[in-house]
Amino acid sequence: MKKLASLTLILAASAAALNAQAQDKVLNLYSARHYQTDEAMYDNFTKTTGIKINRVDADDAGIVARLRAEGAASPADVILLVDAARMASADSQGLFQPFKSAKLDAAIPANLRADATKDGVTWTGFSTRARVIVYDPLRVKAADVATYEQLADPKLKGLVCTRSGSHPYNLSLFSTVVERLGDAKGEAWLKGVVDNMARAPKGGDTDQIKAVASGECGVALTNTYYLARLIKSDKPDERSAMEKVRVVFPNQGTSGTHVNIAGAAMAKHAKNRDNAIVFMEYLASPFAQDYFANGNNEFPAAKGLKIANPAITAMGGDNFKAEQIPLGVVAKNMTKVQQMMDRVGYK
């Protein structure tokens, strides 16, 4: 009986060891990115490390809702979201945990990460996109839209179009402007933008570009990757729209153009912490940065890296001055800025 009991214990221990070993080779990823080019990046990670990726795809809101519903039972290790506003919102709900990585500290600029604490950071960017101004050259001069501040100039009255001010893309930009100008001037600027609108905010970034091309608007805001998509489009009407608009990377003579991120975080209840860090370090590698950025016509976040993307080059975005205000600082302004928008009637 003693031998049988000993054998049972040995088998149980072996099973536990094998189970632990199996877990060591797994990463559970919740991703809001849906680009076919990312598949090759994930496959290469598994081939290189032996770590299998189990992926759940959903939009940002769906991922956040799932994490909240799963609570401590969530299997998620790494979360991929789009936009610093969304990262900050999920972080404020306690869905992430801090982590440390010397490799990431060296590769990713500090302004593209959450504020650092003694325990590390809770999220970090891995690709960036610029929020630029498009304008109708028949109605607007480039010099009149050289800065974000000029969007509130009465000279542009009846010409400005945007998507909802509360959309994360705009909320991140506006929070940055308020950080630079201060609360009073920032709110006055938002009021000026509202006063200059050609119509109530609606649609997405592509709709703003097309509205400028059609003459409905004279000026609009968009992320660069929407422009790149239209430049690369096989639809004649979309290519035609791009021929009718011009692009400005704002504030090149001052603070630089606002950039936002697609980024990653370690889930609050991650079971495979070591694998999560290995994966995020991999995302900062030159190989992954190329896939991560080109999959959505973005820019690498890692220092010193460039991508060869003809559409980005065509819009003049392969060498621009980017704003350096930390996105972690900007994230803290978002609730305040939303209240400002409510007061000035920015829908």
Short mmCIF file of C-alpha atoms in Angstrom, two decimals:
data_model
loop_
_atom_site.label_atom_id
_atom_site.label_comp_id
_atom_site.label_asym_id
_atom_site.label_seq_id
_atom_site.Cartn_x
_atom_site.Cartn_y
_atom_site.Cartn_z
CA MET A 1 0.00 0.00 0.00
CA LYS A 2 2.86 2.33 0.87
CA LYS A 3 4.44 1.71 -2.55
CA LEU A 4 1.10 2.36 -4.25
CA ALA A 5 0.65 5.57 -2.28
CA SER A 6 4.17 6.67 -3.15
CA LEU A 7 3.58 5.88 -6.82
CA THR A 8 0.35 7.87 -6.74
CA LEU A 9 2.15 10.87 -5.25
CA ILE A 10 4.91 10.62 -7.86
CA LEU A 11 2.38 10.48 -10.70
CA ALA A 12 0.46 13.43 -9.25
CA ALA A 13 3.65 15.45 -8.92
CA SER A 14 4.63 14.59 -12.46
CA ALA A 15 1.21 15.60 -13.75
CA ALA A 16 1.45 18.89 -11.87
CA ALA A 17 4.91 19.53 -13.30
CA LEU A 18 3.72 18.78 -16.82
CA ASN A 19 0.72 21.04 -16.31
CA ALA A 20 2.95 23.84 -15.07
CA GLN A 21 5.26 23.32 -18.02
CA ALA A 22 2.31 23.49 -20.40
CA GLN A 23 1.18 26.72 -18.79
CA ASP A 24 4.70 28.09 -19.18
CA LYS A 25 4.25 27.85 -22.96
CA VAL A 26 0.95 29.71 -23.18
CA LEU A 27 -0.03 33.38 -23.54
CA ASN A 28 -3.67 34.45 -23.42
CA LEU A 29 -4.10 37.60 -25.50
CA TYR A 30 -7.18 39.86 -25.68
CA SER A 31 -6.78 42.04 -28.78
CA ALA A 32 -8.64 44.98 -30.28
CA ARG A 33 -6.34 44.86 -33.33
CA HIS A 34 -7.75 43.04 -36.35
CA TYR A 35 -5.14 43.14 -39.09
CA GLN A 36 -4.06 40.14 -41.16
CA THR A 37 -0.43 41.26 -41.05
CA ASP A 38 -0.46 40.73 -37.28
CA GLU A 39 -0.96 37.00 -37.85
CA ALA A 40 2.56 36.61 -39.22
CA MET A 41 3.89 38.55 -36.25
CA TYR A 42 2.16 36.21 -33.77
CA ASP A 43 3.26 33.10 -35.67
CA ASN A 44 6.86 34.27 -35.59
CA PHE A 45 6.62 34.83 -31.83
CA THR A 46 5.47 31.25 -31.28
CA LYS A 47 8.18 29.84 -33.56
CA THR A 48 10.83 31.91 -31.81
CA THR A 49 9.78 31.31 -28.20
CA GLY A 50 7.65 28.15 -28.27
CA ILE A 51 4.90 30.09 -26.49
CA LYS A 52 1.45 29.45 -27.94
CA ILE A 53 -0.88 32.44 -28.24
CA ASN A 54 -4.55 31.95 -27.42
CA ARG A 55 -6.25 35.04 -28.80
CA VAL A 56 -9.64 36.63 -28.16
CA ASP A 57 -10.59 39.37 -30.66
CA ALA A 58 -13.12 42.09 -29.87
CA ASP A 59 -13.35 45.87 -30.00
CA ASP A 60 -11.99 47.96 -27.15
CA ALA A 61 -15.33 48.28 -25.37
CA GLY A 62 -16.00 44.55 -25.70
CA ILE A 63 -12.64 43.64 -24.21
CA VAL A 64 -13.10 45.98 -21.25
CA ALA A 65 -16.60 44.60 -20.62
CA ARG A 66 -15.28 41.04 -20.78
CA LEU A 67 -12.45 41.74 -18.33
CA ARG A 68 -14.87 43.31 -15.87
CA ALA A 69 -17.29 40.40 -16.16
CA GLU A 70 -14.57 37.75 -15.75
CA GLY A 71 -12.93 39.41 -12.76
CA ALA A 72 -10.28 37.31 -11.02
CA ALA A 73 -11.27 34.31 -13.16
CA SER A 74 -10.09 36.02 -16.35
CA PRO A 75 -7.44 34.03 -18.25
CA ALA A 76 -6.16 37.19 -19.98
CA ASP A 77 -2.43 37.89 -19.75
CA VAL A 78 -1.92 40.74 -22.23
CA ILE A 79 -4.43 43.32 -23.47
CA LEU A 80 -4.00 45.14 -26.79
CA LEU A 81 -6.08 48.32 -27.12
CA VAL A 82 -6.14 51.26 -29.51
CA ASP A 83 -5.72 54.82 -28.19
CA ALA A 84 -4.32 56.19 -24.94
CA ALA A 85 -7.77 57.32 -23.81
CA ARG A 86 -9.02 53.74 -23.91
CA MET A 87 -5.89 52.46 -22.18
CA ALA A 88 -6.29 55.08 -19.45
CA SER A 89 -9.98 54.30 -19.00
CA ALA A 90 -9.35 50.56 -18.58
CA ASP A 91 -6.45 51.32 -16.25
CA SER A 92 -8.65 53.55 -14.08
CA GLN A 93 -11.07 50.63 -13.68
CA GLY A 94 -8.31 48.50 -12.14
CA LEU A 95 -8.06 46.10 -15.09
CA PHE A 96 -4.26 46.29 -15.47
CA GLN A 97 -1.27 45.62 -13.24
CA PRO A 98 2.17 47.26 -13.28
CA PHE A 99 5.17 45.49 -14.75
CA LYS A 100 8.85 46.21 -15.22
CA SER A 101 11.09 45.57 -18.23
CA ALA A 102 14.50 47.09 -18.82
CA LYS A 103 14.23 46.15 -22.51
CA LEU A 104 10.98 48.10 -22.91
CA ASP A 105 12.36 51.03 -20.94
CA ALA A 106 15.22 51.20 -23.41
CA ALA A 107 13.10 50.70 -26.55
CA ILE A 108 9.90 52.71 -26.00
CA PRO A 109 10.06 56.46 -25.23
CA ALA A 110 8.73 57.35 -21.78
CA ASN A 111 6.13 59.76 -23.23
CA LEU A 112 4.42 56.82 -24.98
CA ARG A 113 3.81 54.91 -21.74
CA ALA A 114 1.71 55.26 -18.62
CA ASP A 115 3.24 57.22 -15.76
CA ALA A 116 5.93 55.16 -14.06
CA THR A 117 5.59 54.11 -10.43
CA LYS A 118 7.91 52.18 -8.12
CA ASP A 119 6.19 49.01 -9.36
CA GLY A 120 6.59 49.84 -13.04
CA VAL A 121 4.09 50.95 -15.69
CA THR A 122 0.61 49.61 -16.43
CA TRP A 123 0.61 50.11 -20.20
CA THR A 124 2.93 51.00 -23.05
CA GLY A 125 2.57 52.04 -26.68
CA PHE A 126 3.85 49.90 -29.55
CA SER A 127 2.79 51.90 -32.59
CA THR A 128 1.78 55.52 -33.09
CA ARG A 129 -0.45 57.53 -35.36
CA ALA A 130 -0.51 61.29 -35.87
CA ARG A 131 -3.68 63.39 -35.59
CA VAL A 132 -3.42 65.80 -38.50
CA ILE A 133 -5.44 68.49 -40.24
CA VAL A 134 -6.88 68.07 -43.74
CA TYR A 135 -8.09 71.10 -45.64
CA ASP A 136 -9.59 72.23 -48.95
CA PRO A 137 -6.88 74.23 -50.75
CA LEU A 138 -9.54 76.09 -52.75
CA ARG A 139 -11.03 77.58 -49.57
CA VAL A 140 -8.28 77.51 -46.96
CA LYS A 141 -4.60 78.45 -46.95
CA ALA A 142 -2.07 76.09 -45.38
CA ALA A 143 -0.81 78.95 -43.21
CA ASP A 144 -4.28 79.26 -41.66
CA VAL A 145 -4.24 75.65 -40.38
CA ALA A 146 -0.61 75.32 -39.36
CA THR A 147 -1.52 74.74 -35.70
CA TYR A 148 -4.30 73.13 -33.69
CA GLU A 149 -4.84 76.50 -32.01
CA GLN A 150 -5.90 78.00 -35.35
CA LEU A 151 -8.94 75.72 -35.50
CA ALA A 152 -10.53 78.22 -33.09
CA ASP A 153 -9.61 81.28 -35.19
CA PRO A 154 -12.75 83.14 -36.41
CA LYS A 155 -11.14 83.12 -39.86
CA LEU A 156 -12.30 79.47 -40.10
CA LYS A 157 -15.91 80.14 -39.05
CA GLY A 158 -18.30 77.73 -40.74
CA LEU A 159 -15.49 75.54 -42.10
CA VAL A 160 -14.47 73.07 -39.36
CA CYS A 161 -15.75 69.50 -39.20
CA THR A 162 -14.93 66.76 -36.68
CA ARG A 163 -16.25 63.49 -35.41
CA SER A 164 -17.67 63.47 -31.86
CA GLY A 165 -15.55 65.44 -29.42
CA SER A 166 -15.95 62.62 -26.91
CA HIS A 167 -14.44 60.03 -29.24
CA PRO A 168 -11.11 58.84 -27.80
CA TYR A 169 -9.15 60.14 -30.80
CA ASN A 170 -10.37 63.68 -30.18
CA LEU A 171 -10.44 63.39 -26.40
CA SER A 172 -6.75 62.50 -26.37
CA LEU A 173 -5.87 65.42 -28.65
CA PHE A 174 -7.98 67.91 -26.72
CA SER A 175 -6.52 66.75 -23.42
CA THR A 176 -3.07 67.44 -24.84
CA VAL A 177 -4.04 70.93 -26.00
CA VAL A 178 -5.46 71.70 -22.55
CA GLU A 179 -2.25 70.42 -20.96
CA ARG A 180 -0.29 72.91 -23.06
CA LEU A 181 -2.63 75.91 -22.86
CA GLY A 182 -3.97 75.53 -19.33
CA ASP A 183 -7.58 75.11 -18.28
CA ALA A 184 -8.97 78.58 -19.03
CA LYS A 185 -7.33 78.99 -22.43
CA GLY A 186 -8.00 75.35 -23.26
CA GLU A 187 -11.73 75.66 -22.64
CA ALA A 188 -11.82 78.91 -24.62
CA TRP A 189 -10.12 77.09 -27.48
CA LEU A 190 -12.72 74.31 -27.42
CA LYS A 191 -15.48 76.95 -27.52
CA GLY A 192 -13.78 78.56 -30.53
CA VAL A 193 -13.67 75.22 -32.37
CA VAL A 194 -17.39 74.72 -31.72
CA ASP A 195 -18.14 78.24 -32.97
CA ASN A 196 -16.28 77.46 -36.22
CA MET A 197 -18.10 74.23 -37.05
CA ALA A 198 -19.70 73.77 -40.45
CA ARG A 199 -22.10 71.21 -38.98
CA ALA A 200 -22.66 69.17 -35.82
CA PRO A 201 -19.98 66.51 -35.20
CA LYS A 202 -20.78 63.18 -36.84
CA GLY A 203 -19.23 60.20 -38.58
CA GLY A 204 -15.70 58.85 -38.39
CA ASP A 205 -12.38 60.17 -39.61
CA THR A 206 -12.88 58.92 -43.17
CA ASP A 207 -16.20 60.79 -43.28
CA GLN A 208 -14.40 64.01 -42.31
CA ILE A 209 -11.88 63.61 -45.13
CA LYS A 210 -14.65 62.96 -47.66
CA ALA A 211 -16.64 65.93 -46.32
CA VAL A 212 -13.69 68.23 -47.01
CA ALA A 213 -13.27 66.73 -50.50
CA SER A 214 -16.97 67.25 -51.27
CA GLY A 215 -16.98 70.88 -50.12
CA GLU A 216 -19.23 70.32 -47.11
CA CYS A 217 -16.32 71.30 -44.87
CA GLY A 218 -13.14 73.27 -45.34
CA VAL A 219 -11.06 71.79 -42.52
CA ALA A 220 -11.13 68.55 -40.53
CA LEU A 221 -9.14 66.37 -38.13
CA THR A 222 -8.10 62.80 -38.91
CA ASN A 223 -5.62 60.14 -37.91
CA THR A 224 -2.93 59.54 -40.51
CA TYR A 225 -3.80 55.90 -41.13
CA TYR A 226 -7.21 56.85 -42.52
CA LEU A 227 -5.47 59.02 -45.10
CA ALA A 228 -3.10 56.19 -45.98
CA ARG A 229 -6.03 53.84 -46.52
CA LEU A 230 -7.60 56.24 -49.01
CA ILE A 231 -4.27 56.78 -50.79
CA LYS A 232 -3.92 52.99 -51.17
CA SER A 233 -7.59 52.38 -51.99
CA ASP A 234 -8.60 50.63 -55.19
CA LYS A 235 -11.85 52.67 -55.24
CA PRO A 236 -11.68 55.61 -57.68
CA ASP A 237 -13.92 57.85 -55.53
CA GLU A 238 -11.62 57.44 -52.52
CA ARG A 239 -8.48 58.18 -54.48
CA SER A 240 -10.28 61.16 -56.01
CA ALA A 241 -11.12 62.46 -52.55
CA MET A 242 -7.45 62.43 -51.59
CA GLU A 243 -6.58 64.44 -54.70
CA LYS A 244 -8.90 67.22 -53.51
CA VAL A 245 -7.50 67.67 -50.01
CA ARG A 246 -4.18 68.66 -48.52
CA VAL A 247 -2.57 67.51 -45.28
CA VAL A 248 -0.89 69.53 -42.52
CA PHE A 249 1.11 68.08 -39.66
CA PRO A 250 0.25 70.78 -37.11
CA ASN A 251 2.52 72.70 -34.75
CA GLN A 252 5.76 71.84 -36.50
CA GLY A 253 7.18 75.19 -35.46
CA THR A 254 6.12 74.82 -31.83
CA SER A 255 5.10 71.82 -29.75
CA GLY A 256 4.85 69.22 -32.54
CA THR A 257 2.00 67.12 -33.92
CA HIS A 258 -0.09 65.12 -31.48
CA VAL A 259 0.55 61.37 -31.66
CA ASN A 260 -1.49 58.61 -30.07
CA ILE A 261 -0.81 54.92 -29.63
CA ALA A 262 -1.91 51.37 -30.05
CA GLY A 263 -0.56 49.71 -26.95
CA ALA A 264 -0.43 46.78 -24.59
CA ALA A 265 -1.01 46.18 -20.90
CA MET A 266 -0.62 43.28 -18.52
CA ALA A 267 -4.01 42.07 -17.31
CA LYS A 268 -4.77 42.47 -13.62
CA HIS A 269 -5.07 38.72 -13.05
CA ALA A 270 -2.46 37.50 -15.55
CA LYS A 271 -1.40 33.94 -14.78
CA ASN A 272 1.54 33.94 -17.22
CA ARG A 273 3.37 37.10 -16.21
CA ASP A 274 6.77 36.06 -17.51
CA ASN A 275 5.33 35.13 -20.90
CA ALA A 276 3.44 38.42 -20.99
CA ILE A 277 6.65 40.39 -20.53
CA VAL A 278 8.47 38.28 -23.14
CA PHE A 279 5.62 38.98 -25.58
CA MET A 280 5.59 42.73 -24.96
CA GLU A 281 9.35 42.87 -25.32
CA TYR A 282 8.94 41.03 -28.62
CA LEU A 283 6.45 43.68 -29.79
CA ALA A 284 9.22 46.26 -29.41
CA SER A 285 11.61 44.29 -31.65
CA PRO A 286 12.37 45.62 -35.16
CA PHE A 287 10.64 42.60 -36.75
CA ALA A 288 7.40 43.06 -34.82
CA GLN A 289 7.48 46.85 -35.07
CA ASP A 290 7.44 46.59 -38.85
CA TYR A 291 4.40 44.31 -38.78
CA PHE A 292 2.72 46.21 -35.96
CA ALA A 293 3.00 49.53 -37.77
CA ASN A 294 2.50 48.53 -41.39
CA GLY A 295 -0.59 46.50 -40.56
CA ASN A 296 -2.49 49.74 -40.03
CA ASN A 297 -0.26 52.32 -41.76
CA GLU A 298 1.14 53.57 -38.47
CA PHE A 299 4.57 54.57 -37.18
CA PRO A 300 6.89 52.46 -35.01
CA ALA A 301 6.98 53.39 -31.34
CA ALA A 302 10.46 51.97 -30.72
CA LYS A 303 13.31 54.46 -30.80
CA GLY A 304 15.32 54.84 -33.98
CA LEU A 305 13.09 52.74 -36.24
CA LYS A 306 11.53 53.83 -39.53
CA ILE A 307 9.15 52.05 -41.89
CA ALA A 308 9.05 52.20 -45.68
CA ASN A 309 5.40 52.99 -46.40
CA PRO A 310 4.74 54.86 -49.67
CA ALA A 311 1.35 56.14 -48.47
CA ILE A 312 2.89 57.65 -45.33
CA THR A 313 5.63 59.23 -47.43
CA ALA A 314 3.06 60.61 -49.89
CA MET A 315 1.33 62.59 -47.15
CA GLY A 316 4.66 63.92 -45.86
CA GLY A 317 4.62 61.92 -42.67
CA ASP A 318 7.93 60.09 -42.75
CA ASN A 319 9.84 62.82 -40.90
CA PHE A 320 7.78 65.14 -38.71
CA LYS A 321 8.17 66.68 -35.27
CA ALA A 322 6.01 64.80 -32.76
CA GLU A 323 4.66 66.21 -29.53
CA GLN A 324 6.52 65.02 -26.44
CA ILE A 325 3.94 65.51 -23.68
CA PRO A 326 3.64 62.14 -21.88
CA LEU A 327 0.41 60.35 -22.73
CA GLY A 328 0.22 59.24 -19.11
CA VAL A 329 -0.06 62.90 -18.10
CA VAL A 330 -2.57 63.61 -20.85
CA ALA A 331 -4.75 60.73 -19.67
CA LYS A 332 -5.28 62.46 -16.34
CA ASN A 333 -6.93 65.42 -18.10
CA MET A 334 -9.61 63.44 -19.88
CA THR A 335 -12.42 63.66 -17.33
CA LYS A 336 -11.82 67.38 -16.91
CA VAL A 337 -11.74 67.96 -20.66
CA GLN A 338 -14.96 66.00 -21.17
CA GLN A 339 -16.62 68.35 -18.67
CA MET A 340 -15.25 71.33 -20.60
CA MET A 341 -16.72 69.97 -23.83
CA ASP A 342 -20.08 69.56 -22.12
CA ARG A 343 -19.98 73.21 -21.02
CA VAL A 344 -19.12 74.58 -24.46
CA GLY A 345 -21.61 72.33 -26.27
CA TYR A 346 -19.09 70.14 -28.09
CA LYS A 347 -21.12 67.01 -28.82
#
